[in-house]
Amino acid sequence: MQLYHHPYSLDSQRVRLALEEKGIDYTSYHVNPITGKHMDSSFFRMNPNAKLPVFRNGSHIILDTIEIIEYLERIAEVSSGVEDATFGREVLEWMRKIREWDSKLFTLAHIPDNRRLYVSKFLRMVMIARMAESPDLASAYHRKLREAYDTEDKLKDPEALRRSEDHLLRLLDEVETKLEGTTYVAGNEFSMADVMLVPVLARLSLLDLEEEYISSRKNLAEYWVLVKSRPSYKKVIGRYFNGWRKYATLLKTWMFVRVRSLLRKY
């Protein structure tokens, strides 16, 4: 089994958390979306949406995050011979509810404009370069270019940004209420619903918004401390973004983009 992913990708974190929680072995391939590696023709042919993660088991390829997690759930049950009692209707409902919030717009809106625009321009140049190398994929690359411009337009729309934040606030408030009576999102056992939520909280922490969105909610703050102590969190997220590590992770990527831009090597 192979997973194409990256620590920056929220959905990649979700699938990796599921893999670690289930104890499933896999081969890891890092595909950095900020440096444009997801636009390489080899990856693009496998997934023209150029989104992470991509899960591959032989000739079977799955692109949807929840479908990947459901597939992993079946693998774990077959391997153990025991049905997971925590994976029920409520868990699936929470998984879908959490996924409905699109983190991309919110994340980009909280990155300094000069850096965001610099990376955006770099990625557009990467797409143009890959298009020249693989003309048979030109239409798909054109579509991704249009998506990039559409995203920039949304970032200029205050109403779109407000809707994104309001959606997040409603989700966090609902989780806060749920945690009044349970230890985890869908009960007193850690489940795949938590696998979907934890990266959302990690993203808020990465953006230095923990105080505003997490600490201000008592139950959510206690939950956040609890889930960060899990080995899966430490391996999938903590090793890249806890404390000084987040600066090392981000600086490495930023320097790559800067050097490639200066050398015009896309």
PDB file of C-alpha atoms in Angstrom:
ATOM      1  CA  MET A   1       0.000   0.000   0.000  1.00  0.00           C
ATOM      2  CA  GLN A   2       1.249   3.439  -0.932  1.00  0.00           C
ATOM      3  CA  LEU A   3       0.243   6.872   0.327  1.00  0.00           C
ATOM      4  CA  TYR A   4       1.124  10.065  -1.528  1.00  0.00           C
ATOM      5  CA  HIS A   5       0.827  12.838   1.021  1.00  0.00           C
ATOM      6  CA  HIS A   6       2.450  15.775   2.786  1.00  0.00           C
ATOM      7  CA  PRO A   7       2.429  17.157   6.353  1.00  0.00           C
ATOM      8  CA  TYR A   8       0.965  20.467   5.103  1.00  0.00           C
ATOM      9  CA  SER A   9      -2.130  18.717   3.740  1.00  0.00           C
ATOM     10  CA  LEU A  10      -5.063  18.506   6.167  1.00  0.00           C
ATOM     11  CA  ASP A  11      -6.545  15.455   4.456  1.00  0.00           C
ATOM     12  CA  SER A  12      -3.123  13.801   4.352  1.00  0.00           C
ATOM     13  CA  GLN A  13      -2.896  14.208   8.113  1.00  0.00           C
ATOM     14  CA  ARG A  14      -6.313  12.591   8.483  1.00  0.00           C
ATOM     15  CA  VAL A  15      -5.395   9.512   6.485  1.00  0.00           C
ATOM     16  CA  ARG A  16      -2.035   9.156   8.192  1.00  0.00           C
ATOM     17  CA  LEU A  17      -3.669   9.419  11.622  1.00  0.00           C
ATOM     18  CA  ALA A  18      -6.059   6.640  10.581  1.00  0.00           C
ATOM     19  CA  LEU A  19      -3.170   4.480   9.365  1.00  0.00           C
ATOM     20  CA  GLU A  20      -1.273   4.967  12.618  1.00  0.00           C
ATOM     21  CA  GLU A  21      -4.327   4.371  14.806  1.00  0.00           C
ATOM     22  CA  LYS A  22      -5.094   1.151  12.913  1.00  0.00           C
ATOM     23  CA  GLY A  23      -1.459   0.025  12.864  1.00  0.00           C
ATOM     24  CA  ILE A  24      -1.433  -0.481   9.092  1.00  0.00           C
ATOM     25  CA  ASP A  25       1.921  -0.547   7.283  1.00  0.00           C
ATOM     26  CA  TYR A  26       2.307   1.518   4.133  1.00  0.00           C
ATOM     27  CA  THR A  27       4.910   3.091   1.880  1.00  0.00           C
ATOM     28  CA  SER A  28       5.095   6.868   2.249  1.00  0.00           C
ATOM     29  CA  TYR A  29       5.710   9.300  -0.610  1.00  0.00           C
ATOM     30  CA  HIS A  30       5.994  13.007   0.201  1.00  0.00           C
ATOM     31  CA  VAL A  31       4.446  15.310  -2.418  1.00  0.00           C
ATOM     32  CA  ASN A  32       4.869  18.937  -1.342  1.00  0.00           C
ATOM     33  CA  PRO A  33       1.955  21.041  -2.665  1.00  0.00           C
ATOM     34  CA  ILE A  34       3.693  24.333  -1.900  1.00  0.00           C
ATOM     35  CA  THR A  35       6.720  23.506  -4.043  1.00  0.00           C
ATOM     36  CA  GLY A  36       4.470  22.268  -6.845  1.00  0.00           C
ATOM     37  CA  LYS A  37       5.385  18.578  -6.656  1.00  0.00           C
ATOM     38  CA  HIS A  38       1.702  17.694  -6.961  1.00  0.00           C
ATOM     39  CA  MET A  39       1.861  19.189 -10.457  1.00  0.00           C
ATOM     40  CA  ASP A  40       4.522  16.765 -11.717  1.00  0.00           C
ATOM     41  CA  SER A  41       3.108  14.905 -14.696  1.00  0.00           C
ATOM     42  CA  SER A  42       3.572  11.463 -13.092  1.00  0.00           C
ATOM     43  CA  PHE A  43       1.401  12.456 -10.135  1.00  0.00           C
ATOM     44  CA  PHE A  44      -0.973  14.498 -12.281  1.00  0.00           C
ATOM     45  CA  ARG A  45      -1.714  11.514 -14.514  1.00  0.00           C
ATOM     46  CA  MET A  46      -2.622   9.474 -11.449  1.00  0.00           C
ATOM     47  CA  ASN A  47      -4.740  12.289  -9.981  1.00  0.00           C
ATOM     48  CA  PRO A  48      -5.686  15.153 -12.361  1.00  0.00           C
ATOM     49  CA  ASN A  49      -7.242  17.025  -9.425  1.00  0.00           C
ATOM     50  CA  ALA A  50      -3.678  17.331  -8.071  1.00  0.00           C
ATOM     51  CA  LYS A  51      -5.010  17.021  -4.537  1.00  0.00           C
ATOM     52  CA  LEU A  52      -3.597  15.098  -1.607  1.00  0.00           C
ATOM     53  CA  PRO A  53      -3.684  12.445  -0.380  1.00  0.00           C
ATOM     54  CA  VAL A  54      -3.733   9.620  -2.921  1.00  0.00           C
ATOM     55  CA  PHE A  55      -3.982   6.064  -1.616  1.00  0.00           C
ATOM     56  CA  ARG A  56      -2.893   3.196  -3.817  1.00  0.00           C
ATOM     57  CA  ASN A  57      -3.152  -0.531  -3.214  1.00  0.00           C
ATOM     58  CA  GLY A  58      -1.956  -2.321  -6.322  1.00  0.00           C
ATOM     59  CA  SER A  59      -4.071  -1.025  -9.193  1.00  0.00           C
ATOM     60  CA  HIS A  60      -6.737   0.278  -6.792  1.00  0.00           C
ATOM     61  CA  ILE A  61      -6.496   4.065  -6.353  1.00  0.00           C
ATOM     62  CA  ILE A  62      -8.650   6.062  -3.926  1.00  0.00           C
ATOM     63  CA  LEU A  63      -8.704   9.874  -3.901  1.00  0.00           C
ATOM     64  CA  ASP A  64     -11.497  10.708  -1.466  1.00  0.00           C
ATOM     65  CA  THR A  65     -10.347  11.027   2.163  1.00  0.00           C
ATOM     66  CA  ILE A  66     -13.385   9.459   3.810  1.00  0.00           C
ATOM     67  CA  GLU A  67     -13.412   6.622   1.271  1.00  0.00           C
ATOM     68  CA  ILE A  68      -9.738   5.966   2.064  1.00  0.00           C
ATOM     69  CA  ILE A  69     -10.484   5.846   5.802  1.00  0.00           C
ATOM     70  CA  GLU A  70     -13.440   3.495   5.237  1.00  0.00           C
ATOM     71  CA  TYR A  71     -11.174   1.255   3.143  1.00  0.00           C
ATOM     72  CA  LEU A  72      -8.574   1.230   5.935  1.00  0.00           C
ATOM     73  CA  GLU A  73     -11.314   0.377   8.408  1.00  0.00           C
ATOM     74  CA  ARG A  74     -12.234  -2.701   6.356  1.00  0.00           C
ATOM     75  CA  ILE A  75      -8.580  -3.740   6.088  1.00  0.00           C
ATOM     76  CA  ALA A  76      -8.159  -3.459   9.871  1.00  0.00           C
ATOM     77  CA  GLU A  77     -11.303  -5.489  10.519  1.00  0.00           C
ATOM     78  CA  VAL A  78     -10.244  -8.245   8.118  1.00  0.00           C
ATOM     79  CA  SER A  79      -6.745  -8.352   9.640  1.00  0.00           C
ATOM     80  CA  SER A  80      -7.988  -8.514  13.221  1.00  0.00           C
ATOM     81  CA  GLY A  81     -11.140 -10.510  12.600  1.00  0.00           C
ATOM     82  CA  VAL A  82     -12.945  -8.078  14.907  1.00  0.00           C
ATOM     83  CA  GLU A  83     -15.474  -5.461  13.850  1.00  0.00           C
ATOM     84  CA  ASP A  84     -14.690  -1.960  15.116  1.00  0.00           C
ATOM     85  CA  ALA A  85     -17.596  -0.993  17.351  1.00  0.00           C
ATOM     86  CA  THR A  86     -16.588   2.695  17.237  1.00  0.00           C
ATOM     87  CA  PHE A  87     -17.172   3.003  13.478  1.00  0.00           C
ATOM     88  CA  GLY A  88     -20.914   3.525  13.280  1.00  0.00           C
ATOM     89  CA  ARG A  89     -23.455   5.922  11.806  1.00  0.00           C
ATOM     90  CA  GLU A  90     -22.681   8.723  14.263  1.00  0.00           C
ATOM     91  CA  VAL A  91     -18.965   8.554  13.477  1.00  0.00           C
ATOM     92  CA  LEU A  92     -19.635   8.747   9.745  1.00  0.00           C
ATOM     93  CA  GLU A  93     -22.021  11.674  10.209  1.00  0.00           C
ATOM     94  CA  TRP A  94     -19.395  13.575  12.162  1.00  0.00           C
ATOM     95  CA  MET A  95     -16.734  12.754   9.589  1.00  0.00           C
ATOM     96  CA  ARG A  96     -18.846  14.230   6.820  1.00  0.00           C
ATOM     97  CA  LYS A  97     -19.841  17.233   8.904  1.00  0.00           C
ATOM     98  CA  ILE A  98     -16.230  18.072   9.742  1.00  0.00           C
ATOM     99  CA  ARG A  99     -15.141  17.674   6.122  1.00  0.00           C
ATOM    100  CA  GLU A 100     -17.801  20.141   4.945  1.00  0.00           C
ATOM    101  CA  TRP A 101     -15.645  22.988   6.254  1.00  0.00           C
ATOM    102  CA  ASP A 102     -13.077  23.803   3.581  1.00  0.00           C
ATOM    103  CA  SER A 103      -9.876  24.860   5.317  1.00  0.00           C
ATOM    104  CA  LYS A 104      -8.142  26.192   2.202  1.00  0.00           C
ATOM    105  CA  LEU A 105      -9.713  29.635   2.017  1.00  0.00           C
ATOM    106  CA  PHE A 106      -9.462  30.175   5.760  1.00  0.00           C
ATOM    107  CA  THR A 107      -5.802  29.123   5.802  1.00  0.00           C
ATOM    108  CA  LEU A 108      -4.795  31.336   2.879  1.00  0.00           C
ATOM    109  CA  ALA A 109      -6.624  34.295   4.405  1.00  0.00           C
ATOM    110  CA  HIS A 110      -4.400  34.041   7.496  1.00  0.00           C
ATOM    111  CA  ILE A 111      -1.095  33.946   5.630  1.00  0.00           C
ATOM    112  CA  PRO A 112       0.671  37.297   5.039  1.00  0.00           C
ATOM    113  CA  ASP A 113      -0.286  38.606   1.595  1.00  0.00           C
ATOM    114  CA  ASN A 114       3.273  39.024   0.341  1.00  0.00           C
ATOM    115  CA  ARG A 115       4.185  35.388   1.032  1.00  0.00           C
ATOM    116  CA  ARG A 116       0.886  34.002  -0.182  1.00  0.00           C
ATOM    117  CA  LEU A 117       1.093  35.915  -3.465  1.00  0.00           C
ATOM    118  CA  TYR A 118       4.738  34.919  -3.937  1.00  0.00           C
ATOM    119  CA  VAL A 119       3.910  31.219  -3.576  1.00  0.00           C
ATOM    120  CA  SER A 120       0.784  31.589  -5.728  1.00  0.00           C
ATOM    121  CA  LYS A 121       2.817  33.101  -8.553  1.00  0.00           C
ATOM    122  CA  PHE A 122       5.447  30.354  -8.196  1.00  0.00           C
ATOM    123  CA  LEU A 123       2.792  27.636  -8.453  1.00  0.00           C
ATOM    124  CA  ARG A 124       1.274  29.228 -11.544  1.00  0.00           C
ATOM    125  CA  MET A 125       4.707  29.207 -13.184  1.00  0.00           C
ATOM    126  CA  VAL A 126       5.115  25.543 -12.208  1.00  0.00           C
ATOM    127  CA  MET A 127       1.816  24.708 -13.901  1.00  0.00           C
ATOM    128  CA  ILE A 128       2.828  26.545 -17.067  1.00  0.00           C
ATOM    129  CA  ALA A 129       6.179  24.731 -17.124  1.00  0.00           C
ATOM    130  CA  ARG A 130       4.537  21.320 -16.620  1.00  0.00           C
ATOM    131  CA  MET A 131       2.025  22.168 -19.348  1.00  0.00           C
ATOM    132  CA  ALA A 132       4.870  22.764 -21.803  1.00  0.00           C
ATOM    133  CA  GLU A 133       6.473  19.445 -20.828  1.00  0.00           C
ATOM    134  CA  SER A 134       3.225  17.462 -21.146  1.00  0.00           C
ATOM    135  CA  PRO A 135       1.005  19.051 -23.805  1.00  0.00           C
ATOM    136  CA  ASP A 136      -1.407  16.106 -23.657  1.00  0.00           C
ATOM    137  CA  LEU A 137      -2.323  17.296 -20.141  1.00  0.00           C
ATOM    138  CA  ALA A 138      -2.723  20.939 -21.171  1.00  0.00           C
ATOM    139  CA  SER A 139      -6.482  21.089 -20.629  1.00  0.00           C
ATOM    140  CA  ALA A 140      -6.163  19.676 -17.106  1.00  0.00           C
ATOM    141  CA  TYR A 141      -3.377  22.136 -16.249  1.00  0.00           C
ATOM    142  CA  HIS A 142      -5.506  24.989 -17.648  1.00  0.00           C
ATOM    143  CA  ARG A 143      -8.298  23.944 -15.309  1.00  0.00           C
ATOM    144  CA  LYS A 144      -5.953  24.079 -12.321  1.00  0.00           C
ATOM    145  CA  LEU A 145      -4.786  27.535 -13.400  1.00  0.00           C
ATOM    146  CA  ARG A 146      -8.390  28.734 -13.487  1.00  0.00           C
ATOM    147  CA  GLU A 147      -8.924  27.300 -10.014  1.00  0.00           C
ATOM    148  CA  ALA A 148      -5.892  29.236  -8.751  1.00  0.00           C
ATOM    149  CA  TYR A 149      -7.250  32.512 -10.131  1.00  0.00           C
ATOM    150  CA  ASP A 150     -10.702  31.746  -8.714  1.00  0.00           C
ATOM    151  CA  THR A 151      -9.168  31.234  -5.273  1.00  0.00           C
ATOM    152  CA  GLU A 152      -7.427  34.614  -5.488  1.00  0.00           C
ATOM    153  CA  ASP A 153     -10.772  36.214  -6.352  1.00  0.00           C
ATOM    154  CA  LYS A 154     -12.437  34.591  -3.342  1.00  0.00           C
ATOM    155  CA  LEU A 155      -9.697  35.918  -1.074  1.00  0.00           C
ATOM    156  CA  LYS A 156     -10.703  39.423  -2.160  1.00  0.00           C
ATOM    157  CA  ASP A 157     -14.345  38.750  -1.305  1.00  0.00           C
ATOM    158  CA  PRO A 158     -15.124  39.672   2.348  1.00  0.00           C
ATOM    159  CA  GLU A 159     -18.405  37.768   2.212  1.00  0.00           C
ATOM    160  CA  ALA A 160     -16.698  34.526   1.151  1.00  0.00           C
ATOM    161  CA  LEU A 161     -14.178  34.889   3.973  1.00  0.00           C
ATOM    162  CA  ARG A 162     -16.955  35.604   6.476  1.00  0.00           C
ATOM    163  CA  ARG A 163     -18.886  32.496   5.402  1.00  0.00           C
ATOM    164  CA  SER A 164     -15.772  30.357   5.832  1.00  0.00           C
ATOM    165  CA  GLU A 165     -15.157  31.646   9.348  1.00  0.00           C
ATOM    166  CA  ASP A 166     -18.825  31.364  10.333  1.00  0.00           C
ATOM    167  CA  HIS A 167     -18.852  27.753   9.175  1.00  0.00           C
ATOM    168  CA  LEU A 168     -15.795  27.025  11.312  1.00  0.00           C
ATOM    169  CA  LEU A 169     -17.305  28.722  14.366  1.00  0.00           C
ATOM    170  CA  ARG A 170     -20.526  26.710  14.058  1.00  0.00           C
ATOM    171  CA  LEU A 171     -18.525  23.493  13.795  1.00  0.00           C
ATOM    172  CA  LEU A 172     -16.364  24.270  16.840  1.00  0.00           C
ATOM    173  CA  ASP A 173     -19.387  25.305  18.889  1.00  0.00           C
ATOM    174  CA  GLU A 174     -21.153  22.058  18.005  1.00  0.00           C
ATOM    175  CA  VAL A 175     -18.095  20.040  19.005  1.00  0.00           C
ATOM    176  CA  GLU A 176     -17.856  22.024  22.241  1.00  0.00           C
ATOM    177  CA  THR A 177     -21.452  21.131  23.091  1.00  0.00           C
ATOM    178  CA  LYS A 178     -20.911  17.461  22.210  1.00  0.00           C
ATOM    179  CA  LEU A 179     -17.852  17.272  24.441  1.00  0.00           C
ATOM    180  CA  GLU A 180     -19.977  18.244  27.448  1.00  0.00           C
ATOM    181  CA  GLY A 181     -21.008  14.610  27.776  1.00  0.00           C
ATOM    182  CA  THR A 182     -18.277  12.630  25.999  1.00  0.00           C
ATOM    183  CA  THR A 183     -14.496  12.348  26.034  1.00  0.00           C
ATOM    184  CA  TYR A 184     -14.201  12.293  22.262  1.00  0.00           C
ATOM    185  CA  VAL A 185     -16.289  13.607  19.367  1.00  0.00           C
ATOM    186  CA  ALA A 186     -18.501  10.558  18.859  1.00  0.00           C
ATOM    187  CA  GLY A 187     -18.338   8.953  22.284  1.00  0.00           C
ATOM    188  CA  ASN A 188     -15.886   7.931  24.974  1.00  0.00           C
ATOM    189  CA  GLU A 189     -13.577   6.092  22.570  1.00  0.00           C
ATOM    190  CA  PHE A 190     -11.228   7.736  20.063  1.00  0.00           C
ATOM    191  CA  SER A 191     -12.715   7.214  16.605  1.00  0.00           C
ATOM    192  CA  MET A 192     -12.325   8.200  12.986  1.00  0.00           C
ATOM    193  CA  ALA A 193     -14.459  11.278  13.753  1.00  0.00           C
ATOM    194  CA  ASP A 194     -11.551  12.488  15.895  1.00  0.00           C
ATOM    195  CA  VAL A 195      -9.154  11.655  13.067  1.00  0.00           C
ATOM    196  CA  MET A 196     -11.111  14.155  10.961  1.00  0.00           C
ATOM    197  CA  LEU A 197     -11.209  16.873  13.632  1.00  0.00           C
ATOM    198  CA  VAL A 198      -7.682  16.805  15.078  1.00  0.00           C
ATOM    199  CA  PRO A 199      -6.012  18.242  11.924  1.00  0.00           C
ATOM    200  CA  VAL A 200      -8.491  21.143  11.990  1.00  0.00           C
ATOM    201  CA  LEU A 201      -7.304  22.057  15.484  1.00  0.00           C
ATOM    202  CA  ALA A 202      -3.690  21.538  14.447  1.00  0.00           C
ATOM    203  CA  ARG A 203      -4.208  23.955  11.554  1.00  0.00           C
ATOM    204  CA  LEU A 204      -5.609  26.609  13.897  1.00  0.00           C
ATOM    205  CA  SER A 205      -2.607  26.120  16.160  1.00  0.00           C
ATOM    206  CA  LEU A 206      -0.204  26.377  13.211  1.00  0.00           C
ATOM    207  CA  LEU A 207      -1.810  29.696  12.237  1.00  0.00           C
ATOM    208  CA  ASP A 208      -1.340  30.971  15.832  1.00  0.00           C
ATOM    209  CA  LEU A 209      -5.117  31.049  16.330  1.00  0.00           C
ATOM    210  CA  GLU A 210      -5.282  28.538  19.168  1.00  0.00           C
ATOM    211  CA  GLU A 211      -6.164  31.133  21.807  1.00  0.00           C
ATOM    212  CA  GLU A 212      -9.067  32.547  19.822  1.00  0.00           C
ATOM    213  CA  TYR A 213     -10.646  29.359  18.534  1.00  0.00           C
ATOM    214  CA  ILE A 214      -9.602  26.540  20.897  1.00  0.00           C
ATOM    215  CA  SER A 215      -8.614  27.884  24.315  1.00  0.00           C
ATOM    216  CA  SER A 216     -11.762  30.017  24.469  1.00  0.00           C
ATOM    217  CA  ARG A 217     -13.821  26.795  24.524  1.00  0.00           C
ATOM    218  CA  LYS A 218     -13.252  24.873  27.775  1.00  0.00           C
ATOM    219  CA  ASN A 219     -14.213  21.386  26.582  1.00  0.00           C
ATOM    220  CA  LEU A 220     -12.409  21.762  23.272  1.00  0.00           C
ATOM    221  CA  ALA A 221      -9.253  23.007  25.021  1.00  0.00           C
ATOM    222  CA  GLU A 222      -9.220  19.933  27.289  1.00  0.00           C
ATOM    223  CA  TYR A 223      -9.864  17.684  24.301  1.00  0.00           C
ATOM    224  CA  TRP A 224      -6.966  19.302  22.401  1.00  0.00           C
ATOM    225  CA  VAL A 225      -4.542  18.566  25.246  1.00  0.00           C
ATOM    226  CA  LEU A 226      -5.796  14.971  25.364  1.00  0.00           C
ATOM    227  CA  VAL A 227      -5.470  14.176  21.655  1.00  0.00           C
ATOM    228  CA  LYS A 228      -2.002  15.758  21.416  1.00  0.00           C
ATOM    229  CA  SER A 229      -0.750  13.113  23.835  1.00  0.00           C
ATOM    230  CA  ARG A 230      -1.621  10.275  21.454  1.00  0.00           C
ATOM    231  CA  PRO A 231       1.334   8.562  19.698  1.00  0.00           C
ATOM    232  CA  SER A 232      -0.420   8.968  16.333  1.00  0.00           C
ATOM    233  CA  TYR A 233      -0.588  12.748  16.752  1.00  0.00           C
ATOM    234  CA  LYS A 234       3.057  12.981  17.768  1.00  0.00           C
ATOM    235  CA  LYS A 235       4.169  10.977  14.735  1.00  0.00           C
ATOM    236  CA  VAL A 236       1.900  12.522  12.100  1.00  0.00           C
ATOM    237  CA  ILE A 237       1.642  16.173  13.196  1.00  0.00           C
ATOM    238  CA  GLY A 238       3.732  16.913  16.279  1.00  0.00           C
ATOM    239  CA  ARG A 239       7.062  15.937  14.731  1.00  0.00           C
ATOM    240  CA  TYR A 240       6.583  18.594  12.041  1.00  0.00           C
ATOM    241  CA  PHE A 241       4.739  21.413  13.785  1.00  0.00           C
ATOM    242  CA  ASN A 242       5.202  21.297  17.558  1.00  0.00           C
ATOM    243  CA  GLY A 243       7.224  24.193  18.983  1.00  0.00           C
ATOM    244  CA  TRP A 244      10.290  25.175  16.956  1.00  0.00           C
ATOM    245  CA  ARG A 245       9.699  22.341  14.481  1.00  0.00           C
ATOM    246  CA  LYS A 246       7.019  24.280  12.644  1.00  0.00           C
ATOM    247  CA  TYR A 247       9.506  27.039  11.847  1.00  0.00           C
ATOM    248  CA  ALA A 248      12.033  24.526  10.520  1.00  0.00           C
ATOM    249  CA  THR A 249       9.356  22.829   8.387  1.00  0.00           C
ATOM    250  CA  LEU A 250       8.057  26.101   6.953  1.00  0.00           C
ATOM    251  CA  LEU A 251      11.502  27.654   6.452  1.00  0.00           C
ATOM    252  CA  LYS A 252      12.732  24.676   4.453  1.00  0.00           C
ATOM    253  CA  THR A 253       9.814  24.974   2.037  1.00  0.00           C
ATOM    254  CA  TRP A 254      10.019  28.774   1.818  1.00  0.00           C
ATOM    255  CA  MET A 255      13.726  28.659   0.949  1.00  0.00           C
ATOM    256  CA  PHE A 256      13.064  26.060  -1.774  1.00  0.00           C
ATOM    257  CA  VAL A 257      10.441  28.298  -3.379  1.00  0.00           C
ATOM    258  CA  ARG A 258      12.643  31.400  -3.113  1.00  0.00           C
ATOM    259  CA  VAL A 259      15.691  29.753  -4.671  1.00  0.00           C
ATOM    260  CA  ARG A 260      13.715  28.123  -7.483  1.00  0.00           C
ATOM    261  CA  SER A 261      11.990  31.412  -8.237  1.00  0.00           C
ATOM    262  CA  LEU A 262      15.271  33.338  -8.342  1.00  0.00           C
ATOM    263  CA  LEU A 263      16.802  30.733 -10.661  1.00  0.00           C
ATOM    264  CA  ARG A 264      13.565  30.476 -12.669  1.00  0.00           C
ATOM    265  CA  LYS A 265      13.700  26.717 -12.251  1.00  0.00           C
ATOM    266  CA  TYR A 266      10.093  25.641 -12.159  1.00  0.00           C
TER     267      TYR A 266
END
